mmCIF file of C-alpha atoms in Angstrom:
data_model
loop_
_atom_site.group_PDB
_atom_site.id
_atom_site.type_symbol
_atom_site.label_atom_id
_atom_site.label_comp_id
_atom_site.label_asym_id
_atom_site.label_seq_id
_atom_site.Cartn_x
_atom_site.Cartn_y
_atom_site.Cartn_z
ATOM 1 C CA MET A 10 -24.236 23.888 18.667
ATOM 2 C CA SER A 11 -22.212 27.266 18.140
ATOM 3 C CA THR A 12 -21.705 28.495 15.101
ATOM 4 C CA GLU A 13 -17.889 28.266 15.890
ATOM 5 C CA ASP A 14 -19.808 24.642 15.569
ATOM 6 C CA ALA A 15 -20.637 24.865 13.004
ATOM 7 C CA ALA A 16 -18.700 26.977 10.896
ATOM 8 C CA LEU A 17 -15.879 23.946 11.318
ATOM 9 C CA ALA A 18 -17.963 21.384 10.893
ATOM 10 C CA THR A 19 -19.431 22.740 7.287
ATOM 11 C CA PHE A 20 -15.611 22.734 6.688
ATOM 12 C CA ARG A 21 -15.081 19.236 7.418
ATOM 13 C CA GLU A 22 -17.364 18.217 5.030
ATOM 14 C CA GLN A 23 -15.650 20.592 3.216
ATOM 15 C CA ILE A 24 -12.527 18.797 3.670
ATOM 16 C CA ARG A 25 -14.495 15.042 3.405
ATOM 17 C CA SER A 26 -15.800 16.330 -0.332
ATOM 18 C CA TRP A 27 -12.425 17.213 -1.491
ATOM 19 C CA LEU A 28 -9.655 14.787 -0.701
ATOM 20 C CA PRO A 29 -10.741 12.846 -2.700
ATOM 21 C CA GLU A 30 -11.770 14.921 -6.105
ATOM 22 C CA VAL A 31 -8.067 15.869 -5.886
ATOM 23 C CA CYS A 32 -5.781 13.462 -4.379
ATOM 24 C CA PRO A 33 -5.127 10.776 -7.839
ATOM 25 C CA PRO A 34 -6.184 6.984 -8.001
ATOM 26 C CA SER A 35 -2.652 5.771 -7.534
ATOM 27 C CA LEU A 36 -2.244 7.797 -4.133
ATOM 28 C CA LYS A 37 -6.337 6.343 -3.168
ATOM 29 C CA PRO A 38 -5.998 3.441 -0.483
ATOM 30 C CA GLY A 39 -6.601 0.188 -2.102
ATOM 31 C CA SER A 40 -4.607 1.344 -5.491
ATOM 32 C CA ASP A 41 -2.240 -1.331 -6.611
ATOM 33 C CA THR A 42 -1.120 1.052 -9.024
ATOM 34 C CA THR A 43 3.531 2.882 -8.283
ATOM 35 C CA PRO A 44 1.712 6.132 -7.924
ATOM 36 C CA SER A 45 4.703 8.257 -10.057
ATOM 37 C CA ALA A 46 6.544 11.642 -9.791
ATOM 38 C CA GLU A 47 3.048 13.387 -11.870
ATOM 39 C CA ASP A 48 0.973 12.200 -9.331
ATOM 40 C CA ARG A 49 2.704 13.079 -6.051
ATOM 41 C CA GLN A 50 3.401 16.824 -7.997
ATOM 42 C CA ALA A 51 -0.422 16.504 -8.765
ATOM 43 C CA TRP A 52 -1.169 15.980 -4.683
ATOM 44 C CA LEU A 53 1.423 18.776 -3.652
ATOM 45 C CA GLU A 54 -0.143 20.860 -5.811
ATOM 46 C CA ALA A 55 -3.398 20.622 -4.409
ATOM 47 C CA PHE A 56 -2.260 21.733 -0.878
ATOM 48 C CA ALA A 57 -0.055 24.213 -1.925
ATOM 49 C CA GLU A 58 -3.250 26.032 -3.912
ATOM 50 C CA ARG A 59 -5.031 25.814 -0.948
ATOM 51 C CA GLY A 60 -1.619 26.989 1.269
ATOM 52 C CA TYR A 61 -2.615 23.036 2.860
ATOM 53 C CA THR A 62 1.136 22.849 3.149
ATOM 54 C CA THR A 63 1.419 25.750 5.216
ATOM 55 C CA PRO A 64 -2.921 25.729 6.700
ATOM 56 C CA THR A 65 -1.684 28.310 9.077
ATOM 57 C CA TRP A 66 0.127 30.664 7.246
ATOM 58 C CA PRO A 67 -1.547 33.969 6.013
ATOM 59 C CA LYS A 68 -2.343 33.274 2.924
ATOM 60 C CA GLU A 69 -1.183 36.624 1.530
ATOM 61 C CA TYR A 70 1.725 34.568 1.932
ATOM 62 C CA GLY A 71 0.870 31.291 0.056
ATOM 63 C CA GLY A 72 -0.342 30.045 3.400
ATOM 64 C CA GLY A 73 -3.958 28.424 3.988
ATOM 65 C CA GLY A 74 -4.826 31.353 7.140
ATOM 66 C CA LEU A 75 -6.656 28.285 9.103
ATOM 67 C CA SER A 76 -7.460 28.494 12.526
ATOM 68 C CA LYS A 77 -5.693 26.618 14.885
ATOM 69 C CA GLN A 78 -8.921 24.273 15.655
ATOM 70 C CA GLU A 79 -9.170 24.048 11.065
ATOM 71 C CA VAL A 80 -5.676 22.702 11.255
ATOM 72 C CA ALA A 81 -6.864 19.344 13.081
ATOM 73 C CA VAL A 82 -10.115 19.010 10.982
ATOM 74 C CA LEU A 83 -8.018 19.432 8.311
ATOM 75 C CA ASN A 84 -5.404 16.888 10.121
ATOM 76 C CA GLU A 85 -8.512 14.771 11.281
ATOM 77 C CA GLU A 86 -9.557 13.983 7.876
ATOM 78 C CA VAL A 87 -6.727 13.673 6.135
ATOM 79 C CA THR A 88 -6.013 10.873 8.767
ATOM 80 C CA ARG A 89 -9.752 9.893 7.536
ATOM 81 C CA PHE A 90 -8.754 9.465 4.260
ATOM 82 C CA GLY A 91 -5.323 7.927 4.792
ATOM 83 C CA VAL A 92 -3.275 9.208 2.673
ATOM 84 C CA MET A 93 -0.861 10.632 3.470
ATOM 85 C CA PRO A 94 -0.243 15.204 3.269
ATOM 86 C CA PRO A 95 2.582 15.795 0.612
ATOM 87 C CA GLY A 96 5.891 17.135 2.117
ATOM 88 C CA VAL A 97 8.143 20.247 2.234
ATOM 89 C CA SER A 98 11.094 21.034 2.642
ATOM 90 C CA PHE A 99 10.650 20.867 7.596
ATOM 91 C CA PHE A 100 13.848 23.774 6.858
ATOM 92 C CA GLY A 101 11.491 25.963 5.526
ATOM 93 C CA THR A 102 7.681 25.331 6.849
ATOM 94 C CA VAL A 103 9.533 24.942 10.553
ATOM 95 C CA MET A 104 12.549 26.704 10.902
ATOM 96 C CA LEU A 105 12.722 29.833 8.526
ATOM 97 C CA GLY A 106 9.922 30.377 7.094
ATOM 98 C CA PRO A 107 8.227 31.109 10.625
ATOM 99 C CA VAL A 108 11.294 33.215 11.400
ATOM 100 C CA LEU A 109 10.290 35.062 7.639
ATOM 101 C CA LEU A 110 6.909 35.855 9.462
ATOM 102 C CA GLU A 111 8.474 37.564 12.419
ATOM 103 C CA PHE A 112 11.021 39.710 11.263
ATOM 104 C CA GLY A 113 11.695 39.247 7.516
ATOM 105 C CA ASN A 114 10.830 42.443 5.253
ATOM 106 C CA GLU A 115 7.246 42.565 2.991
ATOM 107 C CA GLU A 116 10.046 42.020 0.197
ATOM 108 C CA GLN A 117 11.325 38.693 1.490
ATOM 109 C CA LYS A 118 7.601 37.589 2.419
ATOM 110 C CA GLN A 119 7.176 37.821 -1.011
ATOM 111 C CA LYS A 120 10.351 36.688 -1.961
ATOM 112 C CA HIS A 121 10.086 33.235 -0.335
ATOM 113 C CA LEU A 122 7.208 31.874 1.099
ATOM 114 C CA ARG A 123 5.529 31.453 -1.588
ATOM 115 C CA ASP A 124 8.381 29.130 -2.927
ATOM 116 C CA ILE A 125 8.207 27.242 -0.158
ATOM 117 C CA THR A 126 4.971 26.631 0.652
ATOM 118 C CA PHE A 127 5.055 24.986 -3.124
ATOM 119 C CA GLY A 128 7.738 23.025 -2.722
ATOM 120 C CA ARG A 129 9.889 25.102 -4.889
ATOM 121 C CA VAL A 130 13.184 25.837 -3.927
ATOM 122 C CA GLN A 131 14.386 23.344 -0.473
ATOM 123 C CA TRP A 132 16.336 25.143 1.764
ATOM 124 C CA CYS A 133 19.138 23.901 4.400
ATOM 125 C CA GLN A 134 20.199 25.946 7.743
ATOM 126 C CA GLY A 135 23.770 26.671 8.445
ATOM 127 C CA TYR A 136 24.322 26.782 12.271
ATOM 128 C CA SER A 137 27.083 24.373 13.794
ATOM 129 C CA GLU A 138 30.819 24.992 12.704
ATOM 130 C CA PRO A 139 34.041 23.581 12.396
ATOM 131 C CA GLY A 140 35.190 24.939 15.648
ATOM 132 C CA ALA A 141 32.401 26.266 18.147
ATOM 133 C CA GLY A 142 30.675 22.405 18.311
ATOM 134 C CA SER A 143 28.477 23.378 21.552
ATOM 135 C CA ASP A 144 29.188 27.348 21.646
ATOM 136 C CA LEU A 145 27.662 28.624 18.516
ATOM 137 C CA ALA A 146 28.083 31.755 18.761
ATOM 138 C CA GLY A 147 31.732 31.106 18.563
ATOM 139 C CA LEU A 148 30.819 30.518 14.807
ATOM 140 C CA GLN A 149 33.734 32.360 12.844
ATOM 141 C CA THR A 150 32.237 31.974 9.062
ATOM 142 C CA ARG A 151 32.534 36.071 7.839
ATOM 143 C CA ALA A 152 29.935 37.589 5.200
ATOM 144 C CA VAL A 153 31.716 41.205 4.715
ATOM 145 C CA ARG A 154 29.705 43.550 2.822
ATOM 146 C CA ASP A 155 30.889 44.382 -0.741
ATOM 147 C CA GLY A 156 28.261 47.442 -1.826
ATOM 148 C CA GLU A 157 25.293 45.704 -2.633
ATOM 149 C CA GLN A 158 26.323 41.991 -1.603
ATOM 150 C CA PHE A 159 27.996 40.122 1.197
ATOM 151 C CA ILE A 160 31.270 38.470 0.406
ATOM 152 C CA VAL A 161 30.588 34.700 2.395
ATOM 153 C CA ASN A 162 34.253 33.182 3.375
ATOM 154 C CA GLY A 163 34.380 29.738 6.663
ATOM 155 C CA SER A 164 32.706 26.701 6.902
ATOM 156 C CA LYS A 165 29.623 25.322 8.381
ATOM 157 C CA ILE A 166 29.414 20.948 8.872
ATOM 158 C CA TRP A 167 26.882 18.926 10.276
ATOM 159 C CA THR A 168 24.564 20.652 7.312
ATOM 160 C CA SER A 169 21.352 18.255 7.369
ATOM 161 C CA MET A 170 21.027 17.741 2.814
ATOM 162 C CA ALA A 171 22.866 20.406 1.968
ATOM 163 C CA ASP A 172 23.645 18.156 -0.733
ATOM 164 C CA GLN A 173 19.707 18.422 -1.997
ATOM 165 C CA ALA A 174 19.300 21.608 -1.043
ATOM 166 C CA ASP A 175 18.985 25.058 -2.950
ATOM 167 C CA TRP A 176 19.515 27.339 -0.293
ATOM 168 C CA ILE A 177 20.363 27.751 2.665
ATOM 169 C CA PHE A 178 19.777 29.928 6.089
ATOM 170 C CA CYS A 179 22.461 31.821 7.540
ATOM 171 C CA LEU A 180 24.609 32.436 10.553
ATOM 172 C CA VAL A 181 27.894 34.352 9.732
ATOM 173 C CA ARG A 182 29.751 36.837 11.438
ATOM 174 C CA THR A 183 29.501 40.344 10.765
ATOM 175 C CA ASP A 184 31.584 41.870 13.391
ATOM 176 C CA PRO A 185 34.693 40.708 13.967
ATOM 177 C CA ASP A 186 34.968 43.187 16.896
ATOM 178 C CA ALA A 187 31.943 42.528 19.031
ATOM 179 C CA ALA A 188 30.844 40.856 21.728
ATOM 180 C CA LYS A 189 30.425 37.084 19.623
ATOM 181 C CA HIS A 190 26.577 37.220 20.631
ATOM 182 C CA ASP A 191 26.487 40.903 18.602
ATOM 183 C CA GLY A 192 28.372 40.627 16.045
ATOM 184 C CA ILE A 193 26.284 37.418 13.921
ATOM 185 C CA SER A 194 23.304 38.715 11.195
ATOM 186 C CA PHE A 195 21.529 36.324 10.176
ATOM 187 C CA LEU A 196 22.235 35.369 5.594
ATOM 188 C CA LEU A 197 19.848 33.498 3.105
ATOM 189 C CA PHE A 198 21.926 32.943 0.280
ATOM 190 C CA ASP A 199 21.654 30.713 -3.233
ATOM 191 C CA LEU A 200 24.653 27.501 -3.014
ATOM 192 C CA HIS A 201 24.209 27.048 -6.503
ATOM 193 C CA GLN A 202 26.969 29.375 -7.811
ATOM 194 C CA PRO A 203 30.722 29.778 -7.250
ATOM 195 C CA GLY A 204 32.415 29.203 -4.213
ATOM 196 C CA VAL A 205 30.552 26.533 -2.591
ATOM 197 C CA THR A 206 31.431 23.493 -2.138
ATOM 198 C CA ILE A 207 29.747 20.529 -0.330
ATOM 199 C CA SER A 208 30.596 16.853 1.146
ATOM 200 C CA PRO A 209 28.219 14.477 2.253
ATOM 201 C CA ILE A 210 29.670 13.692 5.647
ATOM 202 C CA GLN A 211 29.052 9.361 6.139
ATOM 203 C CA LEU A 212 27.936 8.087 9.226
ATOM 204 C CA ILE A 213 27.631 5.318 11.197
ATOM 205 C CA SER A 214 24.065 4.068 9.977
ATOM 206 C CA GLY A 215 25.651 3.857 6.429
ATOM 207 C CA GLN A 216 23.600 6.845 6.121
ATOM 208 C CA SER A 217 24.433 10.596 4.704
ATOM 209 C CA ASP A 218 21.951 12.391 5.717
ATOM 210 C CA PHE A 219 25.230 15.464 7.017
ATOM 211 C CA CYS A 220 27.181 17.816 4.887
ATOM 212 C CA GLN A 221 29.862 20.041 5.315
ATOM 213 C CA VAL A 222 30.192 23.228 3.028
ATOM 214 C CA PHE A 223 32.790 25.407 2.232
ATOM 215 C CA PHE A 224 31.916 28.798 1.146
ATOM 216 C CA GLU A 225 35.387 31.003 -0.869
ATOM 217 C CA ASP A 226 33.955 34.113 -1.439
ATOM 218 C CA ALA A 227 30.130 32.879 -1.629
ATOM 219 C CA LYS A 228 27.800 35.802 -2.652
ATOM 220 C CA ALA A 229 24.612 37.223 -1.194
ATOM 221 C CA GLU A 230 22.495 40.150 -2.065
ATOM 222 C CA ALA A 231 22.185 42.297 0.831
ATOM 223 C CA SER A 232 18.880 42.048 0.724
ATOM 224 C CA ASN A 233 18.766 39.039 1.857
ATOM 225 C CA LEU A 234 19.926 39.996 5.581
ATOM 226 C CA VAL A 235 17.112 39.206 7.549
ATOM 227 C CA GLY A 236 16.697 41.516 10.919
ATOM 228 C CA PRO A 237 19.350 44.086 11.320
ATOM 229 C CA LEU A 238 22.904 43.834 10.682
ATOM 230 C CA ASN A 239 24.668 42.055 13.633
ATOM 231 C CA GLY A 240 20.706 41.274 15.540
ATOM 232 C CA GLY A 241 20.743 37.724 13.959
ATOM 233 C CA TRP A 242 21.298 36.874 17.324
ATOM 234 C CA THR A 243 17.830 36.304 18.495
ATOM 235 C CA ILE A 244 16.352 34.767 14.798
ATOM 236 C CA ALA A 245 19.146 32.322 15.570
ATOM 237 C CA LYS A 246 17.490 31.332 19.023
ATOM 238 C CA ARG A 247 13.853 32.655 17.972
ATOM 239 C CA LEU A 248 13.889 29.728 14.911
ATOM 240 C CA LEU A 249 16.039 27.268 17.132
ATOM 241 C CA GLN A 250 13.066 27.134 19.808
ATOM 242 C CA HIS A 251 10.474 26.259 16.299
ATOM 243 C CA GLU A 252 13.292 23.328 15.743
ATOM 244 C CA ARG A 253 13.328 21.659 19.159
ATOM 245 C CA GLN A 254 9.764 21.818 19.604
ATOM 246 C CA THR A 255 8.927 20.121 16.319
ATOM 247 C CA LEU A 256 11.380 18.031 16.850
ATOM 248 C CA SER A 257 10.286 17.090 20.236
ATOM 249 C CA GLY A 258 6.848 16.046 18.552
ATOM 250 C CA GLY A 259 8.384 14.213 15.688
ATOM 251 C CA MET A 260 10.322 11.622 17.907
ATOM 252 C CA PRO A 261 8.269 8.504 19.739
ATOM 253 C CA GLY A 262 6.478 9.273 23.062
ATOM 254 C CA GLY A 263 5.845 12.645 21.528
ATOM 255 C CA GLU A 264 3.023 11.551 19.501
ATOM 256 C CA SER A 265 -0.543 13.454 19.454
ATOM 257 C CA PRO A 266 -3.225 11.447 20.787
ATOM 258 C CA THR A 267 -4.918 10.479 17.380
ATOM 259 C CA PRO A 268 -7.547 11.068 15.954
ATOM 260 C CA LYS A 269 -11.357 9.604 16.094
ATOM 261 C CA LYS A 270 -13.117 8.727 13.679
ATOM 262 C CA GLY A 271 -15.969 10.645 14.675
ATOM 263 C CA GLY A 272 -13.705 13.699 14.223
ATOM 264 C CA ALA A 273 -12.477 15.068 18.486
ATOM 265 C CA SER A 274 -9.418 13.749 20.009
ATOM 266 C CA GLU A 275 -8.900 10.865 22.212
ATOM 267 C CA VAL A 276 -6.207 9.585 24.149
ATOM 268 C CA PRO A 277 -4.966 6.261 21.863
ATOM 269 C CA ALA A 278 -5.624 2.338 23.258
ATOM 270 C CA PRO A 279 -2.482 1.705 25.081
ATOM 271 C CA THR A 280 -0.629 -0.508 22.070
ATOM 272 C CA SER A 281 2.862 -1.125 22.659
ATOM 273 C CA PRO A 282 4.699 -1.892 19.004
ATOM 274 C CA LEU A 283 7.799 -2.599 20.824
ATOM 275 C CA ALA A 284 5.874 -5.861 22.801
ATOM 276 C CA GLU A 285 4.431 -7.225 19.955
ATOM 277 C CA ASP A 286 7.503 -7.250 18.247
ATOM 278 C CA ALA A 287 10.050 -8.354 21.239
ATOM 279 C CA ARG A 288 7.119 -11.411 21.637
ATOM 280 C CA ALA A 289 8.403 -12.478 17.655
ATOM 281 C CA TYR A 290 12.061 -12.483 19.253
ATOM 282 C CA LEU A 291 11.000 -14.344 22.338
ATOM 283 C CA GLY A 292 8.274 -15.507 23.004
ATOM 284 C CA THR A 293 5.518 -15.772 25.706
ATOM 285 C CA GLU A 294 3.946 -17.405 28.500
ATOM 286 C CA GLY A 295 0.369 -17.210 28.268
ATOM 287 C CA ASP A 296 -0.463 -13.712 26.351
ATOM 288 C CA ARG A 297 2.478 -12.065 28.516
ATOM 289 C CA LEU A 298 5.976 -11.626 27.684
ATOM 290 C CA ALA A 299 8.749 -14.653 28.382
ATOM 291 C CA ASP A 300 10.675 -12.005 29.787
ATOM 292 C CA PRO A 301 9.581 -9.693 32.983
ATOM 293 C CA ALA A 302 12.290 -7.953 33.439
ATOM 294 C CA LEU A 303 11.808 -6.598 29.389
ATOM 295 C CA ARG A 304 8.529 -6.200 29.969
ATOM 296 C CA ASP A 305 8.969 -4.381 32.629
ATOM 297 C CA ARG A 306 11.093 -2.106 30.913
ATOM 298 C CA ILE A 307 8.536 -2.284 27.958
ATOM 299 C CA ALA A 308 5.799 -0.712 30.205
ATOM 300 C CA GLN A 309 7.208 1.530 32.029
ATOM 301 C CA TYR A 310 8.775 3.111 28.859
ATOM 302 C CA GLU A 311 5.601 3.154 27.325
ATOM 303 C CA LEU A 312 4.292 4.710 30.159
ATOM 304 C CA ASP A 313 6.885 7.927 29.680
ATOM 305 C CA LYS A 314 6.256 8.159 26.026
ATOM 306 C CA LEU A 315 1.845 8.673 26.596
ATOM 307 C CA CYS A 316 2.936 10.937 29.740
ATOM 308 C CA PHE A 317 5.030 12.582 27.094
ATOM 309 C CA GLY A 318 2.591 12.570 24.896
ATOM 310 C CA LEU A 319 -0.431 14.290 26.994
ATOM 311 C CA THR A 320 2.507 17.287 28.060
ATOM 312 C CA LEU A 321 2.749 18.181 24.346
ATOM 313 C CA LYS A 322 -0.600 17.772 23.844
ATOM 314 C CA ARG A 323 -1.422 20.191 26.832
ATOM 315 C CA ASN A 324 1.825 22.673 25.980
ATOM 316 C CA GLY A 325 0.222 23.254 22.595
ATOM 317 C CA GLN A 326 -3.129 24.713 24.250
ATOM 318 C CA GLU A 327 -1.265 26.884 26.550
ATOM 319 C CA ALA A 328 0.906 27.647 23.283
ATOM 320 C CA LYS A 329 -2.748 28.311 21.870
ATOM 321 C CA ALA A 330 -3.554 30.341 24.953
ATOM 322 C CA GLY A 331 -0.651 33.634 23.774
ATOM 323 C CA GLN A 332 2.364 31.835 25.327
ATOM 324 C CA GLY A 333 4.202 30.879 21.933
ATOM 325 C CA THR A 334 6.643 28.608 21.836
ATOM 326 C CA SER A 335 9.109 29.293 24.985
ATOM 327 C CA ALA A 336 12.471 27.995 25.866
ATOM 328 C CA ALA A 337 9.918 24.399 27.013
ATOM 329 C CA SER A 338 11.003 23.501 23.883
ATOM 330 C CA SER A 339 14.292 22.366 24.926
ATOM 331 C CA MET A 340 12.810 20.429 27.642
ATOM 332 C CA PHE A 341 10.834 18.558 24.732
ATOM 333 C CA LYS A 342 13.851 17.986 23.000
ATOM 334 C CA LEU A 343 16.170 16.893 24.838
ATOM 335 C CA TYR A 344 13.342 13.895 26.498
ATOM 336 C CA ALA A 345 12.196 12.964 23.296
ATOM 337 C CA SER A 346 16.000 12.443 21.993
ATOM 338 C CA GLU A 347 16.055 9.988 25.332
ATOM 339 C CA MET A 348 12.943 8.588 24.026
ATOM 340 C CA ASN A 349 14.302 7.804 20.981
ATOM 341 C CA LYS A 350 17.633 6.174 22.243
ATOM 342 C CA ARG A 351 15.855 4.467 24.624
ATOM 343 C CA ARG A 352 13.562 2.949 22.690
ATOM 344 C CA GLY A 353 15.901 1.793 19.972
ATOM 345 C CA GLU A 354 18.215 0.217 22.788
ATOM 346 C CA ILE A 355 15.348 -1.797 24.142
ATOM 347 C CA GLN A 356 14.462 -3.121 20.877
ATOM 348 C CA MET A 357 17.767 -4.257 20.194
ATOM 349 C CA SER A 358 18.269 -5.822 23.205
ATOM 350 C CA THR A 359 15.105 -8.245 22.569
ATOM 351 C CA ARG A 360 17.051 -9.488 19.045
ATOM 352 C CA GLY A 361 19.682 -10.691 20.326
ATOM 353 C CA ALA A 362 21.625 -11.722 17.781
ATOM 354 C CA ALA A 363 19.500 -11.196 14.475
ATOM 355 C CA ALA A 364 20.231 -7.596 15.924
ATOM 356 C CA LEU A 365 23.710 -7.505 14.239
ATOM 357 C CA GLY A 366 21.780 -7.569 10.500
ATOM 358 C CA TRP A 367 23.455 -4.033 8.540
ATOM 359 C CA GLU A 368 23.467 -5.760 4.981
ATOM 360 C CA GLY A 369 23.458 -9.168 2.956
ATOM 361 C CA GLU A 370 21.310 -12.948 2.967
ATOM 362 C CA GLY A 371 20.480 -14.191 6.365
ATOM 363 C CA PHE A 372 18.687 -10.993 8.042
ATOM 364 C CA SER A 373 15.116 -9.371 7.273
ATOM 365 C CA SER A 374 15.338 -5.211 5.542
ATOM 366 C CA ASN A 375 13.308 -4.839 8.586
ATOM 367 C CA GLU A 376 16.540 -5.700 10.923
ATOM 368 C CA ILE A 377 18.963 -4.255 9.092
ATOM 369 C CA MET A 378 16.571 -0.846 9.227
ATOM 370 C CA GLU A 379 16.086 -1.660 12.907
ATOM 371 C CA THR A 380 19.760 -1.867 13.520
ATOM 372 C CA ARG A 381 20.784 1.227 11.427
ATOM 373 C CA GLY A 382 18.019 3.753 13.189
ATOM 374 C CA TRP A 383 19.418 2.366 16.365
ATOM 375 C CA LEU A 384 22.795 3.341 15.813
ATOM 376 C CA ARG A 385 20.959 6.325 13.373
ATOM 377 C CA SER A 386 19.540 7.414 17.090
ATOM 378 C CA LYS A 387 22.615 8.541 18.824
ATOM 379 C CA GLY A 388 22.638 11.493 16.663
ATOM 380 C CA ASN A 389 20.135 12.719 18.673
ATOM 381 C CA SER A 390 21.957 14.730 21.004
ATOM 382 C CA ILE A 391 23.763 16.337 18.638
ATOM 383 C CA GLU A 392 20.930 17.741 15.720
ATOM 384 C CA GLY A 393 18.913 20.117 16.436
ATOM 385 C CA GLY A 394 21.180 20.840 19.175
ATOM 386 C CA THR A 395 23.438 18.953 21.600
ATOM 387 C CA SER A 396 21.676 17.625 24.666
ATOM 388 C CA GLU A 397 24.161 19.620 26.991
ATOM 389 C CA VAL A 398 23.028 22.471 24.944
ATOM 390 C CA GLN A 399 19.576 22.059 25.752
ATOM 391 C CA LEU A 400 20.197 21.110 30.283
ATOM 392 C CA ASN A 401 22.007 24.593 30.104
ATOM 393 C CA VAL A 402 18.761 26.447 28.713
ATOM 394 C CA ILE A 403 16.782 24.659 30.883
ATOM 395 C CA ALA A 404 19.092 26.235 33.520
ATOM 396 C CA LYS A 405 19.136 29.302 32.359
ATOM 397 C CA ARG A 406 15.692 29.647 30.999
ATOM 398 C CA VAL A 407 13.427 27.391 32.511
ATOM 399 C CA LEU A 408 14.245 27.664 35.586
ATOM 400 C CA GLY A 409 16.046 30.840 36.045
ATOM 401 C CA LEU A 410 19.237 29.390 37.616
ATOM 402 C CA PRO A 411 22.810 32.045 37.537
ATOM 403 C CA ASP A 412 24.620 32.182 34.705
#
């Protein structure tokens, strides 16, 4: 066994003994007690104190300072233990944190990163605007310097979870006379202040994940300008790469191969939740689904899902080799969006009238949830950058086609 393998084995044993020590009894597998808010907070703090909510971040900013191999071991052991890791803000850990580590100054890192790892501050993303659509660089929300502050006026839309957020990372126009990509800055500011109004937007699924946010003379400290004045476009693009790569990994088809109990990874057995679900509604002929056309659709979906997951894994290994997050994240985000919508379409087609459930008696909670999820999936083509934007990025940055 090499020195590196021995160190990983020691780390695995430490994690394996640490998890049952810090996990509250109500959260452990087999518990029949509903976890309290205090128990969930204790679980979060146990992870955060070791930096495991942001395991690859440097320790001096609240991260775990772990290598990619150690993170893989941590994830495998948490999966083996059977309790979901504590959740912290996607916007803070996946989007803002990485760009602060790359572009923020020391004061900004010390001020914001540790709060993100402990889930103390909830963030949201101020990118899209009512008049800009997919042309993100056409944004018109203005920030004007006034002494040691910026005064912000304008509106952002499709702002996910803004009504639950404390702070916003926001693209603002700071030079209206410059070319549209050159007059943008990346600014952080508190949402709990006069001049900020947040209005949830109800979606076709019945949910209200998105909001419209209005700024009327809202204030941001000049010290919360990330990167140079009018240099926000570069930061904005890098943040979107992080977002798209993560979104593609979190949608059906983007899962990594399942960890094996012993520690190494293997490709999961080719089971199909879609086929199992369809059996209950369509019946079987022998051990096969009764509808041959639907059988073919499900088989093709599962094959594409498996190939996509393996492609993402290969891309992750290439990233570890030093290539980092690339424009290929747009390719993965586009495909993951289509896969998720396709899964919903197949599932709805198997359920017949049971797919019409919205609320009330006559439908199971699962049928209602899946119908709403199918409608919600339509938003995958918009959130995180529209599919048209992803196609443009793929054409220019991946395929090298001319403008």
